[in-house]
PDB file of C-alpha atoms in Angstrom:
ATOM      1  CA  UNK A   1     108.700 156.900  88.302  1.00  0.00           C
ATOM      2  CA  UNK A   2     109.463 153.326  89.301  1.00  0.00           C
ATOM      3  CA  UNK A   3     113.609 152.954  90.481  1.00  0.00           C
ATOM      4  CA  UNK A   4     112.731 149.157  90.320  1.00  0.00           C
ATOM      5  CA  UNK A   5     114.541 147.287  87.718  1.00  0.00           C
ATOM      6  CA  UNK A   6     112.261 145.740  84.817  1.00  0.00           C
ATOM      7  CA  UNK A   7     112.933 141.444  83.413  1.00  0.00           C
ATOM      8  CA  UNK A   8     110.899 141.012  80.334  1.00  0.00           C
ATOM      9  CA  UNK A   9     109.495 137.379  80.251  1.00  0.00           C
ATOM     10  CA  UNK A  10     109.300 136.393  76.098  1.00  0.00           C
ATOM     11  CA  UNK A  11     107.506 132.860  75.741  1.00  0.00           C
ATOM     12  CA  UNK A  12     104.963 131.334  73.920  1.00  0.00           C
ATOM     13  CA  UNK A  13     103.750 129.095  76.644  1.00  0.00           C
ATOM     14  CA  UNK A  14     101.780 130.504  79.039  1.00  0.00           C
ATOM     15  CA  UNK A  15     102.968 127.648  81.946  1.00  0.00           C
ATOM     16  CA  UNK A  16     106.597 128.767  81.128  1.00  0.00           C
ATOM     17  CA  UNK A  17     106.064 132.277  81.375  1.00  0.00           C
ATOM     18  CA  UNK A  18     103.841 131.466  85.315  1.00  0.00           C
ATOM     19  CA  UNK A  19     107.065 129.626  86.044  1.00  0.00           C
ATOM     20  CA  UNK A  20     109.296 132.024  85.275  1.00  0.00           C
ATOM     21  CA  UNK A  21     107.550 134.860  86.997  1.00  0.00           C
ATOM     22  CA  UNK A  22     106.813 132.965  89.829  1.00  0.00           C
ATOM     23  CA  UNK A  23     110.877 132.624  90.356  1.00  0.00           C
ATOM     24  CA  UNK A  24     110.704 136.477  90.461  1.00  0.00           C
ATOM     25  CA  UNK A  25     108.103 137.284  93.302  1.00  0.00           C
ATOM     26  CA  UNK A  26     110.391 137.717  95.814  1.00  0.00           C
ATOM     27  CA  UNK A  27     112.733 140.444  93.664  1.00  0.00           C
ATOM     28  CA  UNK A  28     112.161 143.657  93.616  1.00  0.00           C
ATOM     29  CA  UNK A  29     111.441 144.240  89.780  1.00  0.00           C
ATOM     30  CA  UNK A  30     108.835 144.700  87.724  1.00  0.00           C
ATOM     31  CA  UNK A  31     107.709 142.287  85.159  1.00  0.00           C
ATOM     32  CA  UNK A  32     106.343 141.993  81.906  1.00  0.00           C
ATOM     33  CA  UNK A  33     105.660 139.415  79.559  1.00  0.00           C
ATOM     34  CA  UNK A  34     105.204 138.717  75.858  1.00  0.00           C
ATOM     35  CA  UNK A  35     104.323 135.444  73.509  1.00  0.00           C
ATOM     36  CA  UNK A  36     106.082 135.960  70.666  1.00  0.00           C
ATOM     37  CA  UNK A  37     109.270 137.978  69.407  1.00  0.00           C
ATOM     38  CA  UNK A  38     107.216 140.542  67.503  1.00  0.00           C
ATOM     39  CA  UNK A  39     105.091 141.463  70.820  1.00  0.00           C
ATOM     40  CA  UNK A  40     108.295 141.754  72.859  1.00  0.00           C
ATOM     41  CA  UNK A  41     109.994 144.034  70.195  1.00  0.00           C
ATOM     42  CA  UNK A  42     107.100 146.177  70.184  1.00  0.00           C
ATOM     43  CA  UNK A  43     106.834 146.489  73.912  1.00  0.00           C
ATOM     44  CA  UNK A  44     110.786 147.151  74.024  1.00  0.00           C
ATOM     45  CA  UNK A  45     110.902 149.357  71.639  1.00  0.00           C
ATOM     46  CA  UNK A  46     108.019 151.456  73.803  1.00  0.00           C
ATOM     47  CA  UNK A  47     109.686 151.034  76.911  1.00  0.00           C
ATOM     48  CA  UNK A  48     113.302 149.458  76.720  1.00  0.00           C
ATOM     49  CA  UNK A  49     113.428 146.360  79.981  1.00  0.00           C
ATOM     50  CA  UNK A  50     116.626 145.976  81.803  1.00  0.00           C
ATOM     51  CA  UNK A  51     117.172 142.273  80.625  1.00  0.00           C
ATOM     52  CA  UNK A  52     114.453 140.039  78.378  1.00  0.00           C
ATOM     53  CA  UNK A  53     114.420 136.236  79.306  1.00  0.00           C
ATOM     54  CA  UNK A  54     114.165 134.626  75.339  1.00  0.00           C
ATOM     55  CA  UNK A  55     112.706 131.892  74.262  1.00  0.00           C
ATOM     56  CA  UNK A  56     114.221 130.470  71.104  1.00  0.00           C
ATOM     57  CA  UNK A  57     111.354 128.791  69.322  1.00  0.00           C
ATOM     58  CA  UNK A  58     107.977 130.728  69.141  1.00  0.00           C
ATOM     59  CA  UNK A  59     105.497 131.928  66.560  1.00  0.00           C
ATOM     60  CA  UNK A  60     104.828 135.096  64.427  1.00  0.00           C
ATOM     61  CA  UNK A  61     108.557 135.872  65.151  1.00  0.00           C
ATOM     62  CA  UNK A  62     111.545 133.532  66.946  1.00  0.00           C
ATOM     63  CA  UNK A  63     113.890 134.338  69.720  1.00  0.00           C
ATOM     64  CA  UNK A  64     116.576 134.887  67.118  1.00  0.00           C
ATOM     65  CA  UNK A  65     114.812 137.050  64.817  1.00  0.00           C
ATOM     66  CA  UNK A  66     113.877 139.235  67.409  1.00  0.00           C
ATOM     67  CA  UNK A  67     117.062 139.805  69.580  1.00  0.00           C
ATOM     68  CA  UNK A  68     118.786 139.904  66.035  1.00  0.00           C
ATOM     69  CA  UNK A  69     116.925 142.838  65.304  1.00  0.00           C
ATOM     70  CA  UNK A  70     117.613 144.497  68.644  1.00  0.00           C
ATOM     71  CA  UNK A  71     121.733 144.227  68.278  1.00  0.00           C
ATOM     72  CA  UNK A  72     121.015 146.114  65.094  1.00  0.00           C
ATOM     73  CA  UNK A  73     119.388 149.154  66.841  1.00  0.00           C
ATOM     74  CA  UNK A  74     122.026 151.455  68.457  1.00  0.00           C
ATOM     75  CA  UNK A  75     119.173 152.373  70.898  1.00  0.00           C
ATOM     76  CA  UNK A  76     118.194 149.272  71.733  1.00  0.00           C
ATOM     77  CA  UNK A  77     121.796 147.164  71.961  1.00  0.00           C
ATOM     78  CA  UNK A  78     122.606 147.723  74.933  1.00  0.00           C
ATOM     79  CA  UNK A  79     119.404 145.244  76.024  1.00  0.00           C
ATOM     80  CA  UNK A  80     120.615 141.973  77.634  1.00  0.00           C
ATOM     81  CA  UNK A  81     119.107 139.211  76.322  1.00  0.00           C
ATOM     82  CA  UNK A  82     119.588 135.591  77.822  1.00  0.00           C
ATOM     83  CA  UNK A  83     118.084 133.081  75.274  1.00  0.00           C
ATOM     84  CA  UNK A  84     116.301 130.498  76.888  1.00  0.00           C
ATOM     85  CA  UNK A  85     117.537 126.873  74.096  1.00  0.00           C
ATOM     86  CA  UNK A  86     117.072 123.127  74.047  1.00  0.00           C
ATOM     87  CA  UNK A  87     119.222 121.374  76.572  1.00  0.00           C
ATOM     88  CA  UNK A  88     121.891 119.716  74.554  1.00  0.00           C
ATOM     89  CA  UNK A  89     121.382 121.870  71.405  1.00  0.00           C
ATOM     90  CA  UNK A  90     124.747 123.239  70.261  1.00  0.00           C
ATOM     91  CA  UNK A  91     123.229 124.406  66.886  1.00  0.00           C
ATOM     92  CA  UNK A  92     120.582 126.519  68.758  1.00  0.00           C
ATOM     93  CA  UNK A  93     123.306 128.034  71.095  1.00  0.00           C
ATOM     94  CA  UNK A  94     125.394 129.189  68.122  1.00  0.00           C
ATOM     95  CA  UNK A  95     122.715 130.719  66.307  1.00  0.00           C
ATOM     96  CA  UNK A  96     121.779 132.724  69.395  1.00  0.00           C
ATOM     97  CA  UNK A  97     125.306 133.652  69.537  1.00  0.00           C
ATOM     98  CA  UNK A  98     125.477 134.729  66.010  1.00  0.00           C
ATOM     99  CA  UNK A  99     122.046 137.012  66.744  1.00  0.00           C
ATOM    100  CA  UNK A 100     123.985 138.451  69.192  1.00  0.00           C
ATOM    101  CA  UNK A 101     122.215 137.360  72.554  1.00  0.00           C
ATOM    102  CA  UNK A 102     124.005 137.769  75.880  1.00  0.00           C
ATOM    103  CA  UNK A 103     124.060 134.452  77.631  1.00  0.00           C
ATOM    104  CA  UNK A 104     121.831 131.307  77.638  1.00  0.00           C
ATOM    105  CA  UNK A 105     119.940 129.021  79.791  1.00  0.00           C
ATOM    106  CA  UNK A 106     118.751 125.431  78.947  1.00  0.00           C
ATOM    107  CA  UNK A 107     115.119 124.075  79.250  1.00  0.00           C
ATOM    108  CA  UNK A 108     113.527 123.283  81.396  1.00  0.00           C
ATOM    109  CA  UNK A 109     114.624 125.913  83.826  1.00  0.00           C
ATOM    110  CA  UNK A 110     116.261 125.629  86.698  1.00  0.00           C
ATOM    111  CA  UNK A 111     115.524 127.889  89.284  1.00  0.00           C
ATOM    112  CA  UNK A 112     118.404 128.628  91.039  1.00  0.00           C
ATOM    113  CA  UNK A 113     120.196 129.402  87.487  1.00  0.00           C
ATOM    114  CA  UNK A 114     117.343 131.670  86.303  1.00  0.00           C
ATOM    115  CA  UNK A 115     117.881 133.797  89.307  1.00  0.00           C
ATOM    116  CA  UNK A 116     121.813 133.714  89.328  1.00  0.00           C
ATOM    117  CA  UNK A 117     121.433 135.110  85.715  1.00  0.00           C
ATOM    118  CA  UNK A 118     118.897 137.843  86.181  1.00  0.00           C
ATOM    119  CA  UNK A 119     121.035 138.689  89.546  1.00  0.00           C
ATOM    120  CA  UNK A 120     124.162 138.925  86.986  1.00  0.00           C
ATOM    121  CA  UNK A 121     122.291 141.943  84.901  1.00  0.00           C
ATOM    122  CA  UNK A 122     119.674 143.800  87.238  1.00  0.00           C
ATOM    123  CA  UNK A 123     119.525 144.723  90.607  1.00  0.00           C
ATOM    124  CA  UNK A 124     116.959 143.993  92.932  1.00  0.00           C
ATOM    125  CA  UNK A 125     116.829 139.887  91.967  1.00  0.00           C
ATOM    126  CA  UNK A 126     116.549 137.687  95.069  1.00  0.00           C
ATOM    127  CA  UNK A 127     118.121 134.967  94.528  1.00  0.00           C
ATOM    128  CA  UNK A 128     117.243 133.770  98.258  1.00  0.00           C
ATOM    129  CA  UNK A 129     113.550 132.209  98.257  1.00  0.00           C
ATOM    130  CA  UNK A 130     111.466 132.876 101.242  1.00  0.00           C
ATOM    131  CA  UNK A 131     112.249 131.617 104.488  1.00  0.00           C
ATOM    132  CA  UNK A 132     110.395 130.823 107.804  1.00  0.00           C
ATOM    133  CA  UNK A 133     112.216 130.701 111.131  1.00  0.00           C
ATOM    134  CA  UNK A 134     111.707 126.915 112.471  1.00  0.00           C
ATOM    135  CA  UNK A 135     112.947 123.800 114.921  1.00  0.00           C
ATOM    136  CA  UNK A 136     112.836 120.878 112.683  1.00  0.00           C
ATOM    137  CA  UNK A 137     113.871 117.827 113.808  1.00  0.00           C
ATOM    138  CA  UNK A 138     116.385 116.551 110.658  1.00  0.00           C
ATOM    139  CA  UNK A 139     118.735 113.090 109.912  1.00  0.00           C
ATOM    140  CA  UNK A 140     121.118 113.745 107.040  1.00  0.00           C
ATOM    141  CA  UNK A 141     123.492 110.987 105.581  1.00  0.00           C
ATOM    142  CA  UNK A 142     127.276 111.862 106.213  1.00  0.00           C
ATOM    143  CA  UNK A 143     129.503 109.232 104.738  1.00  0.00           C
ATOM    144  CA  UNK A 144     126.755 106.637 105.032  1.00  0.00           C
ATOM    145  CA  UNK A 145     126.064 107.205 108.812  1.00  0.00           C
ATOM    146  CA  UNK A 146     122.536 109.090 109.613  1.00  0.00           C
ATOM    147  CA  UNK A 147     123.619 112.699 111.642  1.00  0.00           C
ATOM    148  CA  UNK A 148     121.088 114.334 113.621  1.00  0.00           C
ATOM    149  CA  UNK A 149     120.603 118.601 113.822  1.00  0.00           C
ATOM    150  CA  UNK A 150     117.867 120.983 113.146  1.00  0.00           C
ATOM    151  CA  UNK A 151     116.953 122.788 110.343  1.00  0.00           C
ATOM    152  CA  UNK A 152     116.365 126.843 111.827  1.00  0.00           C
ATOM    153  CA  UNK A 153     114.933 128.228 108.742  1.00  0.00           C
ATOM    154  CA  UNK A 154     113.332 126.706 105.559  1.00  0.00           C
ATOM    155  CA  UNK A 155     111.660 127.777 102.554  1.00  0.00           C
ATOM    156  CA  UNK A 156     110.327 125.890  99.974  1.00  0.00           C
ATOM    157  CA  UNK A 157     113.524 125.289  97.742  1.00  0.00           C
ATOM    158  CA  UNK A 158     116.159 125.121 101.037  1.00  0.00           C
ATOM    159  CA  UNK A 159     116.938 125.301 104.330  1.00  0.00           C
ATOM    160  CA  UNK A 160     119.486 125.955 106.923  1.00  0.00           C
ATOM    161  CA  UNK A 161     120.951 122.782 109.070  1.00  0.00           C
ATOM    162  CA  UNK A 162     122.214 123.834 112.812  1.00  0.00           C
ATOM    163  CA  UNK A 163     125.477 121.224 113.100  1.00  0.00           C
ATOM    164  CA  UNK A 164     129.605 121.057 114.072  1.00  0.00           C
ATOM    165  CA  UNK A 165     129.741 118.355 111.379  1.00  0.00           C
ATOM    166  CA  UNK A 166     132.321 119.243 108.677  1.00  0.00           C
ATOM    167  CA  UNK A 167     130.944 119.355 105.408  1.00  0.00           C
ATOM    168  CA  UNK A 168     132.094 120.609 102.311  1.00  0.00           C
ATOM    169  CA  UNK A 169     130.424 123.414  99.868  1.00  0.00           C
ATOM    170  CA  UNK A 170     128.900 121.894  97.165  1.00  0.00           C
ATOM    171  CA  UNK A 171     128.528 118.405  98.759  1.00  0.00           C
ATOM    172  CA  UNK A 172     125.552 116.484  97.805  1.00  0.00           C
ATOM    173  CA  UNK A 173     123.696 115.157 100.842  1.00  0.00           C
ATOM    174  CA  UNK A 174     120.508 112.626 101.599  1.00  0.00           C
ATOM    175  CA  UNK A 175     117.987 114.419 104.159  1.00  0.00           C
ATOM    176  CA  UNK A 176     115.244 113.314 105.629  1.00  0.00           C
ATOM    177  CA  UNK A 177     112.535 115.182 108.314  1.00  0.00           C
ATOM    178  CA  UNK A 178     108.934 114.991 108.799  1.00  0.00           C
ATOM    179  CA  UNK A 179     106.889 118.629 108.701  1.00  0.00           C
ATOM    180  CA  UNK A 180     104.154 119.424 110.767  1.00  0.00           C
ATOM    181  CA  UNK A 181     101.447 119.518 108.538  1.00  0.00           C
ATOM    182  CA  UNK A 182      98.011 118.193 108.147  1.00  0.00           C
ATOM    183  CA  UNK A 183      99.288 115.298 106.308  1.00  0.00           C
ATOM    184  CA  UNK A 184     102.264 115.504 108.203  1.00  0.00           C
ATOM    185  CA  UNK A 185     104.832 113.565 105.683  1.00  0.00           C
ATOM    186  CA  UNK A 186     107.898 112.158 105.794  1.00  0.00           C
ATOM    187  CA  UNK A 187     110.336 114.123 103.502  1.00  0.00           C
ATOM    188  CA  UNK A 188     113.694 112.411 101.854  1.00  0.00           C
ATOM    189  CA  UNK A 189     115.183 114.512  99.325  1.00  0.00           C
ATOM    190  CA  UNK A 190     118.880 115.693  98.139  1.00  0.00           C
ATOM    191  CA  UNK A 191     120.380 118.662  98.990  1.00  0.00           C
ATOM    192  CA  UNK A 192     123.871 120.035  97.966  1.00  0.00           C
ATOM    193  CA  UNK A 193     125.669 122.508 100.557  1.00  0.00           C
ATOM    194  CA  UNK A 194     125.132 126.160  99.359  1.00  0.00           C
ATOM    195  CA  UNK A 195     127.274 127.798 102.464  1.00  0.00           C
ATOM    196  CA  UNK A 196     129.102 126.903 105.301  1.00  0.00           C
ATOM    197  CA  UNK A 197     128.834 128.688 108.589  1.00  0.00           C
ATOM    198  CA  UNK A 198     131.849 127.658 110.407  1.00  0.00           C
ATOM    199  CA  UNK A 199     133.290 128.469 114.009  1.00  0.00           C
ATOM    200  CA  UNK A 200     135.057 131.750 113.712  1.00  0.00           C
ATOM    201  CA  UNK A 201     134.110 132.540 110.030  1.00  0.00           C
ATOM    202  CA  UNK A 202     130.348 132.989 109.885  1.00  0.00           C
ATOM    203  CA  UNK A 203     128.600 133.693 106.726  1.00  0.00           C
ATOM    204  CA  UNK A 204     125.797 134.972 108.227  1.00  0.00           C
ATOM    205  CA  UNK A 205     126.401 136.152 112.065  1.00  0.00           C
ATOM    206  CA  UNK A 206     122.810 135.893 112.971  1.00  0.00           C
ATOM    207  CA  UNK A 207     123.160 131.570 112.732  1.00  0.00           C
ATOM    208  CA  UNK A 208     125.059 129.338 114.762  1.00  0.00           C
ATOM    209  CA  UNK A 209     127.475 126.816 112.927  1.00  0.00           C
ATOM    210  CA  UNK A 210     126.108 124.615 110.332  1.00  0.00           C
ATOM    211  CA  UNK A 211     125.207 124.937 106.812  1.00  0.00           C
ATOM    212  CA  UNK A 212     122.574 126.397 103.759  1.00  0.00           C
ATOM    213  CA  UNK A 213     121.139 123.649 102.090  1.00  0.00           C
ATOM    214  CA  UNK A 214     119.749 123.635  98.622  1.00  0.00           C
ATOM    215  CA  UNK A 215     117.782 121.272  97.768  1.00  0.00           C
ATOM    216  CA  UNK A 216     117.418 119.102  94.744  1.00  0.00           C
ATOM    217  CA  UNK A 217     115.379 116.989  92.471  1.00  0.00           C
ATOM    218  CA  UNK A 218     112.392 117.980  94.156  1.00  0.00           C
ATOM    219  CA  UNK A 219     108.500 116.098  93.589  1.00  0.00           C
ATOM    220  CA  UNK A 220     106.037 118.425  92.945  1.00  0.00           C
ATOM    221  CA  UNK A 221     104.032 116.928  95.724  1.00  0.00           C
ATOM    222  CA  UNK A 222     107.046 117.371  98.207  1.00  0.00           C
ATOM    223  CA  UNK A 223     107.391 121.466  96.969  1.00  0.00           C
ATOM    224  CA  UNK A 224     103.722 121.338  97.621  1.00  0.00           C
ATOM    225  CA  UNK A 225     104.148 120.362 101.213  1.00  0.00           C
ATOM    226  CA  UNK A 226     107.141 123.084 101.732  1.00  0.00           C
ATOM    227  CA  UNK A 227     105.507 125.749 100.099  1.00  0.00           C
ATOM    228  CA  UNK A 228     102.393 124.807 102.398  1.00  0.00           C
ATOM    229  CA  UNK A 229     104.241 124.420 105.550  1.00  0.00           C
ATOM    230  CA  UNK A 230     106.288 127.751 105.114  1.00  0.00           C
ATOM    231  CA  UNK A 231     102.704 129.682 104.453  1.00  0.00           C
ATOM    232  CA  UNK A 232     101.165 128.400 107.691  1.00  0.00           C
ATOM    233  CA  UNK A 233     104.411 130.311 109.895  1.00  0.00           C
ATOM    234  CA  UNK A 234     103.972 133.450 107.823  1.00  0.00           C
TER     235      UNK A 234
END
């Protein structure tokens, strides 16, 4: 018998429900999907998931029909249910509320939230995307003057910046560094500090000062070239 923990995925579009999985292939869970409420409540009631990822509007049978109907079973309660609502939509929240869902996220979905909330309820969620070790060449903006340092590791939604520069967590950044590619293209995009690895109080012992780096705002031709340059070191 699987020990893994198991996210259901409830959706009516199939693009959301790629996305949304695609977050997930570095955890160690199991997933399953379904398009509508009434699906998902038959597949829970067969085999009860660890946490179910809602959406709110869908055919046959809503998010709120549906995760009402699974705070009414004493077996089936105890299922977490984040309701995926409308970004903006305080109506939508409170009904969800009412229904008895656990926590919500706001569409579209971010990535980095999505996997902070599935790490809050199940083990086994990555929240760290895959990495490649590197030596890329970097200039980011520090108070309006450009800062050379390296980036050591990168992935395809962060990376790691080797530098004594003081910077604080959370603080947005402008960075900009070519990758080695067969197009080989400039990259300037935002990051905001994740972690600081500072002289004498090191996050992670294994890097040398600096700081984690996730980055923002992405295009989707710019993940394209990341996701492409960290599956040519693997």
């Amino acid at each position: 018998m699987s020990t893994k923990a198991k996210i259901m995925l409830v959706d009516d579009t199939k693009l959301i429900l790629e996305l949304e999985k695609s977050f997930l292939k570095c955890s160690h869970v199991d997933v399953v999907t379904a398009g509508n409420g009434l699906e998902a409540l038959e597949l829970i009631r067969k085999d009860p998931p660890d946490l179910v990822f809602m959406d709110f509007n869908m055919p046959v049978m809503d998010g709120i029909s549906c995760c009402a109907l699974l705070k009414a079973d004493p077996f089936l309660c105890g299922v977490p249910v984040v309701m995926l609502t409308t970004a903006g939509n305080e109506q939508d929240r409170a009904r969800a509320a009412q229904a008895g869902c656990d926590d919500f996220l706001t569409k579209p979905v971010d990535r980095r939230l999505f996997l902070e909330m599935a790490h809050k309820y199940t083990a086994g969620v990555e929240r760290r995307e895959q990495r490649v070790p590197c030596q890329v060449p970097l200039l980011f903006l520090l108070d309006g003057t450009p800062v050379g340092a390296h980036a050591l590791d990168i992935g395809d939604g962060g990376l790691f910046v080797a530098s004594r520069e003081t910077v604080l967590l959370h603080q947005k950044l402008r960075l900009a560094f070519y990758l080695e590619t067969e197009r080989l293209p400039l990259l300037e995009v935002q990051g905001r500090v994740a972690w600081v690895n500072e002289e004498g109080s090191r996050v992670h012992k294994g890097l040398p000062a600096g700081f984690g780096v996730e980055l923002l705002e992405l295009e989707p031709w710019q993940t394209d070239e990341l996701k492409g340059f960290v599956e040519g070191i693997r």
